[in-house]
Amino acid sequence: MTPFDYARAGDAAEALRLGAVGAAGATAYLGGGTNLVDLMRETVARPERLVDVTGLSDTIADTADGGLLIGAAVRNTALAEHRAVRSRYPLLSRAILAGASAQIRNMATVGGNLLQRTRCTYFYDTDGSRCNKRAPGSGCDARDGFNRIHAVLGASPACVATHPSDMCVALTALDAVVHVEGHNGARTLPFGALHRLPGDQPELDTVLAPGELITAIELPPLPFATNSAYRKVRDRASYAFALISVAAAVAMDGDRIKEVRIALGGVAHKPWRAAKAEAALRGGPATEQAFLDAAAAEFAEAAPLRDNAFKPRLAARTLAAVLGELTKGEAA
């Protein structure tokens, strides 16, 4: 591990001030450290300075319009167990509980979860593998290597890595809003705009400017999110990243789908909002064939690799199963 300096910030203003010390990109913000410390051990990340931001808000509060404001320092376990999250946004609670282990969830923060990096094997292999995300311009060994877990949507010749977060898939489906502070002031981002597709700059995971800090996540009111679910398909029952995951919420009008939100994990460089599937389902019947047709629309432009051609079919079956559960007996 490369030597580094450490400072602890009491609030966002102090974190920004401390983060501005030294050259651009030399400072990293440290939350629970469950991913960053691993990256530092493997010498993938080599920050010269860590700014501890666990002093940021760790509260969950109702907003005036009926949503929730979640501080960036809230621990994953606390968010999953919060009464309002479990009752009003159950897919978020289930997504968090599907991730990592209890010990990691007890340490990990909401802000840190959003910024965790891919678990692509070639990204972590600093000794023998080419990775454009780790070393821009070096190449991507995953394209012709073992690529079972890699992307089938939105990838590029430069990178086929997938985003690892379960929580982020749920937040994408919920149309969450990200609150950010930086040296140019505060701003908000639609959650779907936070993470990037790789393009020719896969080293950039998000649109955050250097030094910008996530301070909170806002969940808008979404009454039909009470009828929601998260399902994760993985190689083993726990402590494994998703091959495919589905976050969905559905509102019914009689026997037809009035409104729907769908996001997918394990398929792209960012949590994938399934807008084409939503459009195909909205106003239509809640049948298995309709669900499969919606999945086919979403994956029409998929570009599977040698080892992951099963992903579109697996995603279609998983989506159909989740939507079948949410629409069964929900006609109103």
PDB file of C-alpha atoms in Angstrom, residues 110-287:
ATOM      1  CA  VAL A 110     -24.513   5.310   1.094  1.00  0.00           C
ATOM      2  CA  GLY A 111     -22.160   7.777  -0.580  1.00  0.00           C
ATOM      3  CA  GLY A 112     -19.410   5.204  -0.821  1.00  0.00           C
ATOM      4  CA  ASN A 113     -21.754   2.600  -2.288  1.00  0.00           C
ATOM      5  CA  LEU A 114     -22.520   4.917  -5.188  1.00  0.00           C
ATOM      6  CA  LEU A 115     -18.816   5.338  -5.932  1.00  0.00           C
ATOM      7  CA  GLN A 116     -17.603   1.753  -5.651  1.00  0.00           C
ATOM      8  CA  ARG A 117     -15.681   0.498  -8.656  1.00  0.00           C
ATOM      9  CA  THR A 118     -16.057  -2.524 -10.895  1.00  0.00           C
ATOM     10  CA  ARG A 119     -15.059  -5.994  -9.723  1.00  0.00           C
ATOM     11  CA  CYS A 120     -13.691  -6.942 -13.146  1.00  0.00           C
ATOM     12  CA  THR A 121     -10.796  -9.347 -12.547  1.00  0.00           C
ATOM     13  CA  TYR A 122      -8.607  -7.598 -15.088  1.00  0.00           C
ATOM     14  CA  PHE A 123      -9.136  -4.259 -13.348  1.00  0.00           C
ATOM     15  CA  TYR A 124      -7.686  -5.699 -10.136  1.00  0.00           C
ATOM     16  CA  ASP A 125      -4.818  -7.583 -11.797  1.00  0.00           C
ATOM     17  CA  THR A 126      -2.113  -4.913 -11.748  1.00  0.00           C
ATOM     18  CA  ASP A 127       0.700  -7.336 -12.589  1.00  0.00           C
ATOM     19  CA  GLY A 128      -0.361  -9.087 -15.769  1.00  0.00           C
ATOM     20  CA  SER A 129      -3.540  -7.634 -17.298  1.00  0.00           C
ATOM     21  CA  ARG A 130      -4.317  -4.727 -19.568  1.00  0.00           C
ATOM     22  CA  CYS A 131      -7.190  -2.534 -18.378  1.00  0.00           C
ATOM     23  CA  ASN A 132      -8.203   0.811 -19.834  1.00  0.00           C
ATOM     24  CA  LYS A 133     -10.137   1.644 -16.688  1.00  0.00           C
ATOM     25  CA  ARG A 134      -7.037   1.245 -14.519  1.00  0.00           C
ATOM     26  CA  ALA A 135      -4.425   2.343 -17.076  1.00  0.00           C
ATOM     27  CA  PRO A 136      -6.042   4.361 -19.897  1.00  0.00           C
ATOM     28  CA  GLY A 137      -4.827   3.387 -23.339  1.00  0.00           C
ATOM     29  CA  SER A 138      -3.375   0.042 -22.276  1.00  0.00           C
ATOM     30  CA  GLY A 139      -6.140  -2.144 -23.752  1.00  0.00           C
ATOM     31  CA  CYS A 140      -8.922  -4.387 -22.425  1.00  0.00           C
ATOM     32  CA  ASP A 141      -8.042  -8.018 -21.789  1.00  0.00           C
ATOM     33  CA  ALA A 142     -11.596  -8.787 -20.693  1.00  0.00           C
ATOM     34  CA  ARG A 143     -12.928  -8.573 -24.258  1.00  0.00           C
ATOM     35  CA  ASP A 144     -11.116 -11.741 -25.302  1.00  0.00           C
ATOM     36  CA  GLY A 145     -10.596 -13.156 -21.818  1.00  0.00           C
ATOM     37  CA  PHE A 146     -12.945 -14.714 -19.285  1.00  0.00           C
ATOM     38  CA  ASN A 147     -15.911 -12.369 -19.598  1.00  0.00           C
ATOM     39  CA  ARG A 148     -18.844 -14.215 -18.050  1.00  0.00           C
ATOM     40  CA  ILE A 149     -19.719 -11.368 -15.653  1.00  0.00           C
ATOM     41  CA  HIS A 150     -19.220  -8.559 -18.152  1.00  0.00           C
ATOM     42  CA  ALA A 151     -21.493  -6.112 -19.936  1.00  0.00           C
ATOM     43  CA  VAL A 152     -23.911  -6.868 -22.762  1.00  0.00           C
ATOM     44  CA  LEU A 153     -25.404  -3.351 -23.014  1.00  0.00           C
ATOM     45  CA  GLY A 154     -23.730   0.026 -23.426  1.00  0.00           C
ATOM     46  CA  ALA A 155     -20.174  -1.317 -23.595  1.00  0.00           C
ATOM     47  CA  SER A 156     -17.426   0.000 -25.862  1.00  0.00           C
ATOM     48  CA  PRO A 157     -14.252  -1.326 -27.497  1.00  0.00           C
ATOM     49  CA  ALA A 158     -12.382   0.238 -24.563  1.00  0.00           C
ATOM     50  CA  CYS A 159     -14.272  -1.421 -21.693  1.00  0.00           C
ATOM     51  CA  VAL A 160     -16.845  -4.132 -20.983  1.00  0.00           C
ATOM     52  CA  ALA A 161     -16.852  -3.876 -17.170  1.00  0.00           C
ATOM     53  CA  THR A 162     -20.088  -3.883 -15.179  1.00  0.00           C
ATOM     54  CA  HIS A 163     -21.160  -1.764 -12.237  1.00  0.00           C
ATOM     55  CA  PRO A 164     -21.246  -3.858  -9.041  1.00  0.00           C
ATOM     56  CA  SER A 165     -23.778  -2.090  -6.802  1.00  0.00           C
ATOM     57  CA  ASP A 166     -27.154  -3.554  -5.864  1.00  0.00           C
ATOM     58  CA  MET A 167     -28.287  -0.390  -4.103  1.00  0.00           C
ATOM     59  CA  CYS A 168     -27.647   1.710  -7.204  1.00  0.00           C
ATOM     60  CA  VAL A 169     -29.929  -0.474  -9.319  1.00  0.00           C
ATOM     61  CA  ALA A 170     -32.799   0.172  -6.907  1.00  0.00           C
ATOM     62  CA  LEU A 171     -32.040   3.904  -6.735  1.00  0.00           C
ATOM     63  CA  THR A 172     -32.074   4.055 -10.536  1.00  0.00           C
ATOM     64  CA  ALA A 173     -35.538   2.492 -10.652  1.00  0.00           C
ATOM     65  CA  LEU A 174     -36.760   4.934  -7.995  1.00  0.00           C
ATOM     66  CA  ASP A 175     -35.644   8.059  -9.904  1.00  0.00           C
ATOM     67  CA  ALA A 176     -33.477   9.127  -6.975  1.00  0.00           C
ATOM     68  CA  VAL A 177     -31.699  12.474  -6.961  1.00  0.00           C
ATOM     69  CA  VAL A 178     -28.054  12.920  -5.956  1.00  0.00           C
ATOM     70  CA  HIS A 179     -27.051  15.983  -3.904  1.00  0.00           C
ATOM     71  CA  VAL A 180     -23.485  17.100  -4.595  1.00  0.00           C
ATOM     72  CA  GLU A 181     -21.263  19.864  -3.256  1.00  0.00           C
ATOM     73  CA  GLY A 182     -18.089  21.160  -4.859  1.00  0.00           C
ATOM     74  CA  HIS A 183     -15.886  24.204  -5.106  1.00  0.00           C
ATOM     75  CA  ASN A 184     -18.373  25.764  -7.524  1.00  0.00           C
ATOM     76  CA  GLY A 185     -21.287  25.276  -5.138  1.00  0.00           C
ATOM     77  CA  ALA A 186     -24.058  22.732  -4.660  1.00  0.00           C
ATOM     78  CA  ARG A 187     -25.986  20.950  -7.388  1.00  0.00           C
ATOM     79  CA  THR A 188     -28.320  18.000  -7.871  1.00  0.00           C
ATOM     80  CA  LEU A 189     -28.188  15.218 -10.435  1.00  0.00           C
ATOM     81  CA  PRO A 190     -30.832  12.739 -11.570  1.00  0.00           C
ATOM     82  CA  PHE A 191     -29.514   9.396 -10.378  1.00  0.00           C
ATOM     83  CA  GLY A 192     -29.478   7.983 -13.884  1.00  0.00           C
ATOM     84  CA  ALA A 193     -27.081  10.761 -14.951  1.00  0.00           C
ATOM     85  CA  LEU A 194     -24.500  10.116 -12.198  1.00  0.00           C
ATOM     86  CA  HIS A 195     -22.746   7.087 -13.671  1.00  0.00           C
ATOM     87  CA  ARG A 196     -21.203   6.987 -17.142  1.00  0.00           C
ATOM     88  CA  LEU A 197     -21.079   4.476 -19.933  1.00  0.00           C
ATOM     89  CA  PRO A 198     -17.440   3.746 -20.773  1.00  0.00           C
ATOM     90  CA  GLY A 199     -17.080   5.243 -24.254  1.00  0.00           C
ATOM     91  CA  ASP A 200     -13.402   5.980 -24.818  1.00  0.00           C
ATOM     92  CA  GLN A 201     -12.860   7.126 -21.208  1.00  0.00           C
ATOM     93  CA  PRO A 202     -13.709   4.111 -19.036  1.00  0.00           C
ATOM     94  CA  GLU A 203     -11.451   5.419 -16.269  1.00  0.00           C
ATOM     95  CA  LEU A 204     -14.242   7.909 -15.478  1.00  0.00           C
ATOM     96  CA  ASP A 205     -17.001   6.099 -13.580  1.00  0.00           C
ATOM     97  CA  THR A 206     -19.170   9.157 -12.883  1.00  0.00           C
ATOM     98  CA  VAL A 207     -19.764  12.712 -14.066  1.00  0.00           C
ATOM     99  CA  LEU A 208     -18.534  14.177 -10.781  1.00  0.00           C
ATOM    100  CA  ALA A 209     -15.896  16.867 -11.141  1.00  0.00           C
ATOM    101  CA  PRO A 210     -12.595  16.492  -9.256  1.00  0.00           C
ATOM    102  CA  GLY A 211     -13.154  17.238  -5.586  1.00  0.00           C
ATOM    103  CA  GLU A 212     -16.958  17.055  -5.750  1.00  0.00           C
ATOM    104  CA  LEU A 213     -18.581  15.298  -2.814  1.00  0.00           C
ATOM    105  CA  ILE A 214     -21.882  13.421  -2.590  1.00  0.00           C
ATOM    106  CA  THR A 215     -23.730  14.737   0.474  1.00  0.00           C
ATOM    107  CA  ALA A 216     -27.161  13.101   0.219  1.00  0.00           C
ATOM    108  CA  ILE A 217     -29.548  10.999  -1.841  1.00  0.00           C
ATOM    109  CA  GLU A 218     -33.166  12.069  -2.232  1.00  0.00           C
ATOM    110  CA  LEU A 219     -35.982   9.624  -2.940  1.00  0.00           C
ATOM    111  CA  PRO A 220     -38.995  11.300  -4.555  1.00  0.00           C
ATOM    112  CA  PRO A 221     -42.486  10.272  -3.476  1.00  0.00           C
ATOM    113  CA  LEU A 222     -43.565   7.255  -5.512  1.00  0.00           C
ATOM    114  CA  PRO A 223     -46.731   5.746  -4.032  1.00  0.00           C
ATOM    115  CA  PHE A 224     -46.677   2.578  -6.142  1.00  0.00           C
ATOM    116  CA  ALA A 225     -43.124   1.793  -4.978  1.00  0.00           C
ATOM    117  CA  THR A 226     -44.820  -0.025  -2.096  1.00  0.00           C
ATOM    118  CA  ASN A 227     -45.496  -2.717  -4.725  1.00  0.00           C
ATOM    119  CA  SER A 228     -41.883  -3.320  -5.667  1.00  0.00           C
ATOM    120  CA  ALA A 229     -39.224  -6.017  -5.605  1.00  0.00           C
ATOM    121  CA  TYR A 230     -35.546  -6.669  -6.172  1.00  0.00           C
ATOM    122  CA  ARG A 231     -34.210  -9.985  -7.408  1.00  0.00           C
ATOM    123  CA  LYS A 232     -30.555 -10.886  -7.804  1.00  0.00           C
ATOM    124  CA  VAL A 233     -29.285 -13.893  -9.747  1.00  0.00           C
ATOM    125  CA  ARG A 234     -25.751 -14.910  -8.797  1.00  0.00           C
ATOM    126  CA  ASP A 235     -23.456 -17.901  -8.669  1.00  0.00           C
ATOM    127  CA  ARG A 236     -23.934 -18.528  -4.966  1.00  0.00           C
ATOM    128  CA  ALA A 237     -26.496 -17.583  -2.349  1.00  0.00           C
ATOM    129  CA  SER A 238     -24.494 -14.855  -0.616  1.00  0.00           C
ATOM    130  CA  TYR A 239     -21.497 -12.573  -0.968  1.00  0.00           C
ATOM    131  CA  ALA A 240     -21.469 -12.655  -4.751  1.00  0.00           C
ATOM    132  CA  PHE A 241     -22.025  -9.974  -7.351  1.00  0.00           C
ATOM    133  CA  ALA A 242     -24.981 -10.125  -9.704  1.00  0.00           C
ATOM    134  CA  LEU A 243     -24.951 -11.919 -13.004  1.00  0.00           C
ATOM    135  CA  ILE A 244     -28.341 -10.282 -13.476  1.00  0.00           C
ATOM    136  CA  SER A 245     -30.470  -8.235 -11.115  1.00  0.00           C
ATOM    137  CA  VAL A 246     -33.895  -6.656 -11.535  1.00  0.00           C
ATOM    138  CA  ALA A 247     -35.443  -3.797  -9.565  1.00  0.00           C
ATOM    139  CA  ALA A 248     -39.071  -3.106 -10.420  1.00  0.00           C
ATOM    140  CA  ALA A 249     -42.172  -1.295  -9.169  1.00  0.00           C
ATOM    141  CA  VAL A 250     -45.629  -1.606 -10.740  1.00  0.00           C
ATOM    142  CA  ALA A 251     -49.000   0.160 -10.530  1.00  0.00           C
ATOM    143  CA  MET A 252     -52.023  -1.596 -12.001  1.00  0.00           C
ATOM    144  CA  ASP A 253     -55.265  -0.315 -13.527  1.00  0.00           C
ATOM    145  CA  GLY A 254     -57.586  -3.275 -13.588  1.00  0.00           C
ATOM    146  CA  ASP A 255     -55.754  -6.020 -15.445  1.00  0.00           C
ATOM    147  CA  ARG A 256     -53.416  -3.630 -17.257  1.00  0.00           C
ATOM    148  CA  ILE A 257     -50.135  -2.030 -16.223  1.00  0.00           C
ATOM    149  CA  LYS A 258     -50.728   1.635 -15.457  1.00  0.00           C
ATOM    150  CA  GLU A 259     -47.161   2.560 -14.527  1.00  0.00           C
ATOM    151  CA  VAL A 260     -43.874   0.718 -14.142  1.00  0.00           C
ATOM    152  CA  ARG A 261     -40.247   1.356 -13.156  1.00  0.00           C
ATOM    153  CA  ILE A 262     -37.480  -1.117 -14.069  1.00  0.00           C
ATOM    154  CA  ALA A 263     -33.717  -1.058 -13.639  1.00  0.00           C
ATOM    155  CA  LEU A 264     -31.214  -3.825 -14.322  1.00  0.00           C
ATOM    156  CA  GLY A 265     -27.878  -4.737 -12.784  1.00  0.00           C
ATOM    157  CA  GLY A 266     -25.051  -6.915 -14.064  1.00  0.00           C
ATOM    158  CA  VAL A 267     -25.594  -5.862 -17.683  1.00  0.00           C
ATOM    159  CA  ALA A 268     -23.722  -2.576 -18.154  1.00  0.00           C
ATOM    160  CA  HIS A 269     -21.020  -0.195 -16.973  1.00  0.00           C
ATOM    161  CA  LYS A 270     -23.728   1.668 -15.026  1.00  0.00           C
ATOM    162  CA  PRO A 271     -27.043   0.673 -13.439  1.00  0.00           C
ATOM    163  CA  TRP A 272     -29.290   0.252 -16.469  1.00  0.00           C
ATOM    164  CA  ARG A 273     -32.690   1.931 -16.613  1.00  0.00           C
ATOM    165  CA  ALA A 274     -34.872  -0.296 -18.782  1.00  0.00           C
ATOM    166  CA  ALA A 275     -36.741   2.524 -20.533  1.00  0.00           C
ATOM    167  CA  LYS A 276     -37.627   0.464 -23.619  1.00  0.00           C
ATOM    168  CA  ALA A 277     -39.114  -2.307 -21.499  1.00  0.00           C
ATOM    169  CA  GLU A 278     -41.090   0.227 -19.470  1.00  0.00           C
ATOM    170  CA  ALA A 279     -42.498   1.797 -22.629  1.00  0.00           C
ATOM    171  CA  ALA A 280     -43.476  -1.610 -23.988  1.00  0.00           C
ATOM    172  CA  LEU A 281     -45.307  -2.534 -20.789  1.00  0.00           C
ATOM    173  CA  ARG A 282     -47.049   0.740 -19.948  1.00  0.00           C
ATOM    174  CA  GLY A 283     -50.779   0.472 -20.668  1.00  0.00           C
ATOM    175  CA  GLY A 284     -50.517  -3.160 -21.720  1.00  0.00           C
ATOM    176  CA  PRO A 285     -51.606  -6.477 -20.228  1.00  0.00           C
ATOM    177  CA  ALA A 286     -49.809  -8.094 -17.334  1.00  0.00           C
ATOM    178  CA  THR A 287     -48.983 -11.368 -19.074  1.00  0.00           C
TER     179      THR A 287
END
